[in-house]
Amino acid sequence: MIGGRRDSGLMKRDGGCGGQSLLRSRLTAAISVGIFLGCVFAFFYPNGFFVSSPRIHYSVANSDPEVTTSSCESSERINMIKSEFIAASEKNAELKRQIRELTEKLRSAEQRKDNAQKQVLVLGEQQKAGPFGTVKGLRTNPTVVPDKSVNPSLAKILEKVAVNHELIVTLANSNVKEMLEVWFTNIKRVGIPNYLVFALDEEIANFCQSNSVPVYKRDPEEIKRESDKNFDFIARRGGNHAVSGLKFQILRQFLQLGYSVLLSDVDIVYLQNPFEHLYRDSDVESMTDGHNNMTAYGYNDVFDEPKMGWARYAHTMRIWVYNSGFFYIRPTIPSIELLDRVAGRLARENAWDQAVFNEELFFPSHPGYEGLHASRRTMDYYLFMNSKVLFKTVRKDSNLRKLKPVIIHINYHPDKLPRMKAVVDYYVNGKRDALDPFPDGSGW
């Protein structure tokens, strides 16, 4: 039994050697295959088989991908960006508006500078100041370039009527027909050729034509084109003051056509040719409502306020107003600006034309207001006489009674026609008592 076990053990050992070799070969092959497959999988699947892919979100702000947390945060961000965009747009619009305003102010300043430079070129080259006491500033502005296209029909009439590009002009409707007759009768008597009646209605136009008086009346088409519908109504039916306000609109055309105008109300008696007594050195040369040297030419008026103690006396400069019913105006830019300012204010305000005329002429530039840069001259109040000077002073003085005025304006008295006739009787017909029946002032 023992021997039998040994044999079988030997037999197993011999058979085991051959099996072990075969087993080793198979293990080697399996390992090689495993290594090969591992390399293949490692090459094609470097991140393994079970990799989770994160959700991708693109930012609105910069378009770069970023991991989102929630859709609510994204909506709030978009709304915030929209609000910021709207606010930026509004701010941008406000900046654009401010830029436009600044640009407009700059353009206006450049225009004023350009106009000033042009005026210097017209008036002459820049000069050095001379010795003490010899320096005088320029007072006469250059005239505008005539523009016949403004009113061709009026331009043709002025070419025939005007002398040296100047003439007397008055406005009249049928309400002042009798005074108008005294007005042009004395102009003819003196021998003044250059005058024109601006007829405001058909009756006055026919009346002037029948008396060989130069007249101009707007044609119906021109009236239809008139932007101010109230203009024609006032022209035909308005009283003395209402019609007086229209002259500033009408005068503009005369100046644009290049003519100097001696504007005259109809309540004026002409005794000499006024063109022989003008200086023509200013934009506006006007008669005064003053009655002596102080009131006519200006004076230092002292205002007393006792409660101010040491400073109780305040000195003021005063001058009585210019009369807007008789003034000589040259065709210059400041003159046209004056007419525009007065006409514009009268269209907007219920104001007296003479008050507005003087305010625009004399008010200086100050904060919020730019004054008119126009030169002005006051006429000799004894030559260009108002009715206060005549009836209160001249007729009572034996020496002054010998003077012969150029014109007499019945501006201080409402009984105009009888006083006009009395002036003619006194100065023309030689009736020395013709002025005596009238009081110094008016009855009301």
PDB file of N, CA, C and O in Angstrom, residues 155-221:
ATOM      1  N   ALA A 155     -39.931 150.694 -53.507  1.00  0.00           N
ATOM      2  CA  ALA A 155     -38.599 151.097 -53.965  1.00  0.00           C
ATOM      3  C   ALA A 155     -38.690 152.008 -55.185  1.00  0.00           C
ATOM      4  O   ALA A 155     -37.943 152.995 -55.295  1.00  0.00           O
ATOM      5  N   LYS A 156     -39.609 151.706 -56.107  1.00  0.00           N
ATOM      6  CA  LYS A 156     -39.772 152.536 -57.320  1.00  0.00           C
ATOM      7  C   LYS A 156     -40.250 153.938 -56.957  1.00  0.00           C
ATOM      8  O   LYS A 156     -39.790 154.935 -57.534  1.00  0.00           O
ATOM      9  N   ILE A 157     -41.167 154.031 -56.006  1.00  0.00           N
ATOM     10  CA  ILE A 157     -41.671 155.345 -55.591  1.00  0.00           C
ATOM     11  C   ILE A 157     -40.569 156.154 -54.913  1.00  0.00           C
ATOM     12  O   ILE A 157     -40.403 157.353 -55.174  1.00  0.00           O
ATOM     13  N   LEU A 158     -39.801 155.498 -54.042  1.00  0.00           N
ATOM     14  CA  LEU A 158     -38.750 156.211 -53.311  1.00  0.00           C
ATOM     15  C   LEU A 158     -37.652 156.720 -54.236  1.00  0.00           C
ATOM     16  O   LEU A 158     -37.041 157.768 -53.973  1.00  0.00           O
ATOM     17  N   GLU A 159     -37.398 155.998 -55.309  1.00  0.00           N
ATOM     18  CA  GLU A 159     -36.404 156.457 -56.278  1.00  0.00           C
ATOM     19  C   GLU A 159     -36.798 157.800 -56.896  1.00  0.00           C
ATOM     20  O   GLU A 159     -35.936 158.621 -57.236  1.00  0.00           O
ATOM     21  N   LYS A 160     -38.094 158.033 -56.995  1.00  0.00           N
ATOM     22  CA  LYS A 160     -38.588 159.290 -57.579  1.00  0.00           C
ATOM     23  C   LYS A 160     -38.732 160.393 -56.537  1.00  0.00           C
ATOM     24  O   LYS A 160     -38.483 161.573 -56.839  1.00  0.00           O
ATOM     25  N   VAL A 161     -39.109 160.028 -55.321  1.00  0.00           N
ATOM     26  CA  VAL A 161     -39.447 161.027 -54.307  1.00  0.00           C
ATOM     27  C   VAL A 161     -38.236 161.468 -53.483  1.00  0.00           C
ATOM     28  O   VAL A 161     -38.062 162.666 -53.207  1.00  0.00           O
ATOM     29  N   ALA A 162     -37.401 160.536 -53.064  1.00  0.00           N
ATOM     30  CA  ALA A 162     -36.310 160.841 -52.129  1.00  0.00           C
ATOM     31  C   ALA A 162     -35.255 161.741 -52.758  1.00  0.00           C
ATOM     32  O   ALA A 162     -35.023 161.721 -53.979  1.00  0.00           O
ATOM     33  N   VAL A 163     -34.613 162.535 -51.908  1.00  0.00           N
ATOM     34  CA  VAL A 163     -33.489 163.381 -52.295  1.00  0.00           C
ATOM     35  C   VAL A 163     -32.301 162.977 -51.423  1.00  0.00           C
ATOM     36  O   VAL A 163     -32.398 163.001 -50.194  1.00  0.00           O
ATOM     37  N   ASN A 164     -31.211 162.607 -52.064  1.00  0.00           N
ATOM     38  CA  ASN A 164     -30.030 162.122 -51.334  1.00  0.00           C
ATOM     39  C   ASN A 164     -30.377 160.960 -50.402  1.00  0.00           C
ATOM     40  O   ASN A 164     -29.868 160.858 -49.277  1.00  0.00           O
ATOM     41  N   HIS A 165     -31.270 160.108 -50.856  1.00  0.00           N
ATOM     42  CA  HIS A 165     -31.688 158.932 -50.107  1.00  0.00           C
ATOM     43  C   HIS A 165     -32.270 159.268 -48.739  1.00  0.00           C
ATOM     44  O   HIS A 165     -32.063 158.542 -47.757  1.00  0.00           O
ATOM     45  N   GLU A 166     -33.025 160.342 -48.661  1.00  0.00           N
ATOM     46  CA  GLU A 166     -33.728 160.678 -47.438  1.00  0.00           C
ATOM     47  C   GLU A 166     -35.035 161.390 -47.766  1.00  0.00           C
ATOM     48  O   GLU A 166     -35.155 162.072 -48.800  1.00  0.00           O
ATOM     49  N   LEU A 167     -36.015 161.246 -46.874  1.00  0.00           N
ATOM     50  CA  LEU A 167     -37.331 161.853 -47.104  1.00  0.00           C
ATOM     51  C   LEU A 167     -38.132 161.898 -45.813  1.00  0.00           C
ATOM     52  O   LEU A 167     -37.828 161.183 -44.852  1.00  0.00           O
ATOM     53  N   ILE A 168     -39.173 162.757 -45.797  1.00  0.00           N
ATOM     54  CA  ILE A 168     -40.122 162.827 -44.698  1.00  0.00           C
ATOM     55  C   ILE A 168     -41.216 161.800 -44.958  1.00  0.00           C
ATOM     56  O   ILE A 168     -41.709 161.671 -46.086  1.00  0.00           O
ATOM     57  N   VAL A 169     -41.610 161.073 -43.936  1.00  0.00           N
ATOM     58  CA  VAL A 169     -42.677 160.074 -44.067  1.00  0.00           C
ATOM     59  C   VAL A 169     -43.677 160.265 -42.937  1.00  0.00           C
ATOM     60  O   VAL A 169     -43.289 160.442 -41.779  1.00  0.00           O
ATOM     61  N   THR A 170     -44.959 160.221 -43.286  1.00  0.00           N
ATOM     62  CA  THR A 170     -46.011 160.233 -42.278  1.00  0.00           C
ATOM     63  C   THR A 170     -47.024 159.151 -42.583  1.00  0.00           C
ATOM     64  O   THR A 170     -47.180 158.736 -43.744  1.00  0.00           O
ATOM     65  N   LEU A 171     -47.702 158.670 -41.556  1.00  0.00           N
ATOM     66  CA  LEU A 171     -48.770 157.683 -41.702  1.00  0.00           C
ATOM     67  C   LEU A 171     -50.095 158.385 -41.449  1.00  0.00           C
ATOM     68  O   LEU A 171     -50.198 159.209 -40.517  1.00  0.00           O
ATOM     69  N   ALA A 172     -51.101 158.062 -42.248  1.00  0.00           N
ATOM     70  CA  ALA A 172     -52.382 158.743 -42.067  1.00  0.00           C
ATOM     71  C   ALA A 172     -53.540 157.875 -42.517  1.00  0.00           C
ATOM     72  O   ALA A 172     -53.440 157.142 -43.509  1.00  0.00           O
ATOM     73  N   ASN A 173     -54.645 157.965 -41.772  1.00  0.00           N
ATOM     74  CA  ASN A 173     -55.913 157.403 -42.215  1.00  0.00           C
ATOM     75  C   ASN A 173     -56.946 158.527 -42.232  1.00  0.00           C
ATOM     76  O   ASN A 173     -56.636 159.685 -41.936  1.00  0.00           O
ATOM     77  N   SER A 174     -58.173 158.204 -42.550  1.00  0.00           N
ATOM     78  CA  SER A 174     -59.196 159.234 -42.727  1.00  0.00           C
ATOM     79  C   SER A 174     -59.537 159.958 -41.429  1.00  0.00           C
ATOM     80  O   SER A 174     -60.167 161.023 -41.464  1.00  0.00           O
ATOM     81  N   ASN A 175     -59.158 159.431 -40.274  1.00  0.00           N
ATOM     82  CA  ASN A 175     -59.427 160.087 -38.995  1.00  0.00           C
ATOM     83  C   ASN A 175     -58.636 161.377 -38.822  1.00  0.00           C
ATOM     84  O   ASN A 175     -59.010 162.223 -37.997  1.00  0.00           O
ATOM     85  N   VAL A 176     -57.522 161.532 -39.544  1.00  0.00           N
ATOM     86  CA  VAL A 176     -56.668 162.726 -39.384  1.00  0.00           C
ATOM     87  C   VAL A 176     -56.591 163.520 -40.694  1.00  0.00           C
ATOM     88  O   VAL A 176     -55.612 164.219 -40.947  1.00  0.00           O
ATOM     89  N   LYS A 177     -57.624 163.420 -41.493  1.00  0.00           N
ATOM     90  CA  LYS A 177     -57.615 164.024 -42.833  1.00  0.00           C
ATOM     91  C   LYS A 177     -57.404 165.535 -42.798  1.00  0.00           C
ATOM     92  O   LYS A 177     -56.601 166.087 -43.566  1.00  0.00           O
ATOM     93  N   GLU A 178     -58.076 166.241 -41.876  1.00  0.00           N
ATOM     94  CA  GLU A 178     -57.956 167.709 -41.813  1.00  0.00           C
ATOM     95  C   GLU A 178     -56.555 168.127 -41.378  1.00  0.00           C
ATOM     96  O   GLU A 178     -55.982 169.068 -41.944  1.00  0.00           O
ATOM     97  N   MET A 179     -56.021 167.448 -40.390  1.00  0.00           N
ATOM     98  CA  MET A 179     -54.655 167.778 -39.957  1.00  0.00           C
ATOM     99  C   MET A 179     -53.652 167.459 -41.057  1.00  0.00           C
ATOM    100  O   MET A 179     -52.670 168.186 -41.237  1.00  0.00           O
ATOM    101  N   LEU A 180     -53.888 166.359 -41.779  1.00  0.00           N
ATOM    102  CA  LEU A 180     -52.987 165.988 -42.866  1.00  0.00           C
ATOM    103  C   LEU A 180     -52.939 167.085 -43.923  1.00  0.00           C
ATOM    104  O   LEU A 180     -51.868 167.380 -44.471  1.00  0.00           O
ATOM    105  N   GLU A 181     -54.080 167.716 -44.173  1.00  0.00           N
ATOM    106  CA  GLU A 181     -54.106 168.789 -45.177  1.00  0.00           C
ATOM    107  C   GLU A 181     -53.252 169.973 -44.747  1.00  0.00           C
ATOM    108  O   GLU A 181     -52.507 170.557 -45.545  1.00  0.00           O
ATOM    109  N   VAL A 182     -53.348 170.363 -43.464  1.00  0.00           N
ATOM    110  CA  VAL A 182     -52.485 171.433 -42.950  1.00  0.00           C
ATOM    111  C   VAL A 182     -51.026 170.996 -43.048  1.00  0.00           C
ATOM    112  O   VAL A 182     -50.139 171.795 -43.398  1.00  0.00           O
ATOM    113  N   TRP A 183     -50.754 169.743 -42.775  1.00  0.00           N
ATOM    114  CA  TRP A 183     -49.398 169.189 -42.791  1.00  0.00           C
ATOM    115  C   TRP A 183     -48.765 169.327 -44.173  1.00  0.00           C
ATOM    116  O   TRP A 183     -47.681 169.927 -44.313  1.00  0.00           O
ATOM    117  N   PHE A 184     -49.418 168.785 -45.229  1.00  0.00           N
ATOM    118  CA  PHE A 184     -48.759 168.813 -46.542  1.00  0.00           C
ATOM    119  C   PHE A 184     -48.858 170.179 -47.216  1.00  0.00           C
ATOM    120  O   PHE A 184     -48.021 170.523 -48.058  1.00  0.00           O
ATOM    121  N   THR A 185     -49.844 171.004 -46.817  1.00  0.00           N
ATOM    122  CA  THR A 185     -49.945 172.345 -47.387  1.00  0.00           C
ATOM    123  C   THR A 185     -48.734 173.186 -47.008  1.00  0.00           C
ATOM    124  O   THR A 185     -48.159 173.913 -47.844  1.00  0.00           O
ATOM    125  N   ASN A 186     -48.304 173.063 -45.755  1.00  0.00           N
ATOM    126  CA  ASN A 186     -47.149 173.837 -45.306  1.00  0.00           C
ATOM    127  C   ASN A 186     -45.834 173.248 -45.801  1.00  0.00           C
ATOM    128  O   ASN A 186     -44.866 173.981 -46.003  1.00  0.00           O
ATOM    129  N   ILE A 187     -45.794 171.946 -46.005  1.00  0.00           N
ATOM    130  CA  ILE A 187     -44.604 171.339 -46.602  1.00  0.00           C
ATOM    131  C   ILE A 187     -44.422 171.870 -48.025  1.00  0.00           C
ATOM    132  O   ILE A 187     -43.301 172.215 -48.442  1.00  0.00           O
ATOM    133  N   LYS A 188     -45.503 171.945 -48.764  1.00  0.00           N
ATOM    134  CA  LYS A 188     -45.438 172.481 -50.130  1.00  0.00           C
ATOM    135  C   LYS A 188     -45.025 173.951 -50.115  1.00  0.00           C
ATOM    136  O   LYS A 188     -44.230 174.407 -50.955  1.00  0.00           O
ATOM    137  N   ARG A 189     -45.593 174.700 -49.165  1.00  0.00           N
ATOM    138  CA  ARG A 189     -45.295 176.124 -49.082  1.00  0.00           C
ATOM    139  C   ARG A 189     -43.811 176.369 -48.837  1.00  0.00           C
ATOM    140  O   ARG A 189     -43.204 177.278 -49.420  1.00  0.00           O
ATOM    141  N   VAL A 190     -43.202 175.546 -47.949  1.00  0.00           N
ATOM    142  CA  VAL A 190     -41.781 175.694 -47.645  1.00  0.00           C
ATOM    143  C   VAL A 190     -40.929 175.282 -48.847  1.00  0.00           C
ATOM    144  O   VAL A 190     -39.808 175.777 -49.029  1.00  0.00           O
ATOM    145  N   GLY A 191     -41.459 174.405 -49.690  1.00  0.00           N
ATOM    146  CA  GLY A 191     -40.714 173.944 -50.865  1.00  0.00           C
ATOM    147  C   GLY A 191     -39.921 172.668 -50.614  1.00  0.00           C
ATOM    148  O   GLY A 191     -38.865 172.448 -51.221  1.00  0.00           O
ATOM    149  N   ILE A 192     -40.428 171.815 -49.751  1.00  0.00           N
ATOM    150  CA  ILE A 192     -39.774 170.532 -49.453  1.00  0.00           C
ATOM    151  C   ILE A 192     -40.264 169.499 -50.472  1.00  0.00           C
ATOM    152  O   ILE A 192     -41.456 169.164 -50.477  1.00  0.00           O
ATOM    153  N   PRO A 193     -39.377 168.971 -51.319  1.00  0.00           N
ATOM    154  CA  PRO A 193     -39.829 168.038 -52.355  1.00  0.00           C
ATOM    155  C   PRO A 193     -39.900 166.575 -51.917  1.00  0.00           C
ATOM    156  O   PRO A 193     -40.687 165.795 -52.467  1.00  0.00           O
ATOM    157  N   ASN A 194     -39.079 166.224 -50.957  1.00  0.00           N
ATOM    158  CA  ASN A 194     -38.930 164.804 -50.596  1.00  0.00           C
ATOM    159  C   ASN A 194     -39.765 164.432 -49.372  1.00  0.00           C
ATOM    160  O   ASN A 194     -39.283 164.409 -48.239  1.00  0.00           O
ATOM    161  N   TYR A 195     -41.022 164.151 -49.609  1.00  0.00           N
ATOM    162  CA  TYR A 195     -41.920 163.717 -48.549  1.00  0.00           C
ATOM    163  C   TYR A 195     -42.907 162.714 -49.138  1.00  0.00           C
ATOM    164  O   TYR A 195     -43.143 162.664 -50.360  1.00  0.00           O
ATOM    165  N   LEU A 196     -43.491 161.890 -48.254  1.00  0.00           N
ATOM    166  CA  LEU A 196     -44.386 160.824 -48.708  1.00  0.00           C
ATOM    167  C   LEU A 196     -45.421 160.529 -47.630  1.00  0.00           C
ATOM    168  O   LEU A 196     -45.093 160.462 -46.441  1.00  0.00           O
ATOM    169  N   VAL A 197     -46.673 160.352 -48.061  1.00  0.00           N
ATOM    170  CA  VAL A 197     -47.732 159.939 -47.152  1.00  0.00           C
ATOM    171  C   VAL A 197     -47.943 158.435 -47.316  1.00  0.00           C
ATOM    172  O   VAL A 197     -48.173 157.952 -48.423  1.00  0.00           O
ATOM    173  N   PHE A 198     -47.835 157.725 -46.219  1.00  0.00           N
ATOM    174  CA  PHE A 198     -48.126 156.288 -46.231  1.00  0.00           C
ATOM    175  C   PHE A 198     -49.610 156.156 -45.886  1.00  0.00           C
ATOM    176  O   PHE A 198     -50.000 156.228 -44.725  1.00  0.00           O
ATOM    177  N   ALA A 199     -50.436 155.980 -46.915  1.00  0.00           N
ATOM    178  CA  ALA A 199     -51.883 155.949 -46.731  1.00  0.00           C
ATOM    179  C   ALA A 199     -52.315 154.618 -46.125  1.00  0.00           C
ATOM    180  O   ALA A 199     -51.969 153.552 -46.632  1.00  0.00           O
ATOM    181  N   LEU A 200     -53.104 154.716 -45.077  1.00  0.00           N
ATOM    182  CA  LEU A 200     -53.566 153.523 -44.385  1.00  0.00           C
ATOM    183  C   LEU A 200     -54.979 153.120 -44.791  1.00  0.00           C
ATOM    184  O   LEU A 200     -55.492 152.106 -44.321  1.00  0.00           O
ATOM    185  N   ASP A 201     -55.614 153.935 -45.640  1.00  0.00           N
ATOM    186  CA  ASP A 201     -56.907 153.543 -46.189  1.00  0.00           C
ATOM    187  C   ASP A 201     -57.071 154.178 -47.569  1.00  0.00           C
ATOM    188  O   ASP A 201     -56.308 155.058 -47.982  1.00  0.00           O
ATOM    189  N   GLU A 202     -58.095 153.746 -48.267  1.00  0.00           N
ATOM    190  CA  GLU A 202     -58.310 154.183 -49.649  1.00  0.00           C
ATOM    191  C   GLU A 202     -58.685 155.657 -49.723  1.00  0.00           C
ATOM    192  O   GLU A 202     -58.305 156.365 -50.666  1.00  0.00           O
ATOM    193  N   GLU A 203     -59.428 156.148 -48.739  1.00  0.00           N
ATOM    194  CA  GLU A 203     -59.858 157.547 -48.752  1.00  0.00           C
ATOM    195  C   GLU A 203     -58.663 158.495 -48.720  1.00  0.00           C
ATOM    196  O   GLU A 203     -58.616 159.489 -49.468  1.00  0.00           O
ATOM    197  N   ILE A 204     -57.685 158.186 -47.872  1.00  0.00           N
ATOM    198  CA  ILE A 204     -56.500 159.041 -47.781  1.00  0.00           C
ATOM    199  C   ILE A 204     -55.666 158.934 -49.052  1.00  0.00           C
ATOM    200  O   ILE A 204     -55.104 159.938 -49.535  1.00  0.00           O
ATOM    201  N   ALA A 205     -55.590 157.756 -49.627  1.00  0.00           N
ATOM    202  CA  ALA A 205     -54.840 157.581 -50.872  1.00  0.00           C
ATOM    203  C   ALA A 205     -55.443 158.448 -51.981  1.00  0.00           C
ATOM    204  O   ALA A 205     -54.712 159.142 -52.712  1.00  0.00           O
ATOM    205  N   ASN A 206     -56.761 158.420 -52.104  1.00  0.00           N
ATOM    206  CA  ASN A 206     -57.436 159.233 -53.128  1.00  0.00           C
ATOM    207  C   ASN A 206     -57.294 160.719 -52.827  1.00  0.00           C
ATOM    208  O   ASN A 206     -57.116 161.542 -53.741  1.00  0.00           O
ATOM    209  N   PHE A 207     -57.363 161.099 -51.535  1.00  0.00           N
ATOM    210  CA  PHE A 207     -57.237 162.494 -51.131  1.00  0.00           C
ATOM    211  C   PHE A 207     -55.858 163.045 -51.499  1.00  0.00           C
ATOM    212  O   PHE A 207     -55.725 164.174 -51.988  1.00  0.00           O
ATOM    213  N   CYS A 208     -54.823 162.261 -51.260  1.00  0.00           N
ATOM    214  CA  CYS A 208     -53.459 162.693 -51.597  1.00  0.00           C
ATOM    215  C   CYS A 208     -53.276 162.806 -53.110  1.00  0.00           C
ATOM    216  O   CYS A 208     -52.679 163.778 -53.602  1.00  0.00           O
ATOM    217  N   GLN A 209     -53.777 161.834 -53.833  1.00  0.00           N
ATOM    218  CA  GLN A 209     -53.640 161.858 -55.287  1.00  0.00           C
ATOM    219  C   GLN A 209     -54.345 163.070 -55.888  1.00  0.00           C
ATOM    220  O   GLN A 209     -53.833 163.702 -56.832  1.00  0.00           O
ATOM    221  N   SER A 210     -55.495 163.434 -55.335  1.00  0.00           N
ATOM    222  CA  SER A 210     -56.241 164.590 -55.850  1.00  0.00           C
ATOM    223  C   SER A 210     -55.549 165.908 -55.529  1.00  0.00           C
ATOM    224  O   SER A 210     -55.838 166.936 -56.158  1.00  0.00           O
ATOM    225  N   ASN A 211     -54.633 165.910 -54.548  1.00  0.00           N
ATOM    226  CA  ASN A 211     -53.896 167.119 -54.173  1.00  0.00           C
ATOM    227  C   ASN A 211     -52.427 167.059 -54.600  1.00  0.00           C
ATOM    228  O   ASN A 211     -51.603 167.837 -54.086  1.00  0.00           O
ATOM    229  N   SER A 212     -52.097 166.125 -55.479  1.00  0.00           N
ATOM    230  CA  SER A 212     -50.725 165.979 -56.003  1.00  0.00           C
ATOM    231  C   SER A 212     -49.710 165.772 -54.886  1.00  0.00           C
ATOM    232  O   SER A 212     -48.614 166.355 -54.888  1.00  0.00           O
ATOM    233  N   VAL A 213     -50.083 164.953 -53.920  1.00  0.00           N
ATOM    234  CA  VAL A 213     -49.216 164.625 -52.793  1.00  0.00           C
ATOM    235  C   VAL A 213     -48.661 163.213 -52.995  1.00  0.00           C
ATOM    236  O   VAL A 213     -49.435 162.283 -53.237  1.00  0.00           O
ATOM    237  N   PRO A 214     -47.339 163.047 -52.942  1.00  0.00           N
ATOM    238  CA  PRO A 214     -46.763 161.694 -53.087  1.00  0.00           C
ATOM    239  C   PRO A 214     -47.353 160.746 -52.038  1.00  0.00           C
ATOM    240  O   PRO A 214     -47.351 161.059 -50.844  1.00  0.00           O
ATOM    241  N   VAL A 215     -47.843 159.625 -52.483  1.00  0.00           N
ATOM    242  CA  VAL A 215     -48.529 158.711 -51.577  1.00  0.00           C
ATOM    243  C   VAL A 215     -48.198 157.269 -51.927  1.00  0.00           C
ATOM    244  O   VAL A 215     -47.941 156.942 -53.096  1.00  0.00           O
ATOM    245  N   TYR A 216     -48.206 156.446 -50.918  1.00  0.00           N
ATOM    246  CA  TYR A 216     -48.025 155.009 -51.116  1.00  0.00           C
ATOM    247  C   TYR A 216     -49.067 154.281 -50.287  1.00  0.00           C
ATOM    248  O   TYR A 216     -49.292 154.594 -49.114  1.00  0.00           O
ATOM    249  N   LYS A 217     -49.712 153.299 -50.909  1.00  0.00           N
ATOM    250  CA  LYS A 217     -50.666 152.445 -50.205  1.00  0.00           C
ATOM    251  C   LYS A 217     -50.385 151.006 -50.587  1.00  0.00           C
ATOM    252  O   LYS A 217     -50.168 150.695 -51.763  1.00  0.00           O
ATOM    253  N   ARG A 218     -50.377 150.165 -49.609  1.00  0.00           N
ATOM    254  CA  ARG A 218     -50.126 148.748 -49.876  1.00  0.00           C
ATOM    255  C   ARG A 218     -51.217 148.169 -50.770  1.00  0.00           C
ATOM    256  O   ARG A 218     -52.396 148.500 -50.616  1.00  0.00           O
ATOM    257  N   ASP A 219     -50.811 147.303 -51.683  1.00  0.00           N
ATOM    258  CA  ASP A 219     -51.797 146.657 -52.546  1.00  0.00           C
ATOM    259  C   ASP A 219     -52.521 145.561 -51.772  1.00  0.00           C
ATOM    260  O   ASP A 219     -52.036 145.081 -50.747  1.00  0.00           O
ATOM    261  N   PRO A 220     -53.707 145.144 -52.258  1.00  0.00           N
ATOM    262  CA  PRO A 220     -54.504 144.137 -51.532  1.00  0.00           C
ATOM    263  C   PRO A 220     -53.758 142.837 -51.288  1.00  0.00           C
ATOM    264  O   PRO A 220     -53.925 142.208 -50.242  1.00  0.00           O
ATOM    265  N   GLU A 221     -52.924 142.418 -52.221  1.00  0.00           N
ATOM    266  CA  GLU A 221     -52.190 141.155 -52.053  1.00  0.00           C
ATOM    267  C   GLU A 221     -51.207 141.255 -50.896  1.00  0.00           C
ATOM    268  O   GLU A 221     -51.012 140.311 -50.141  1.00  0.00           O
TER     269      GLU A 221
END
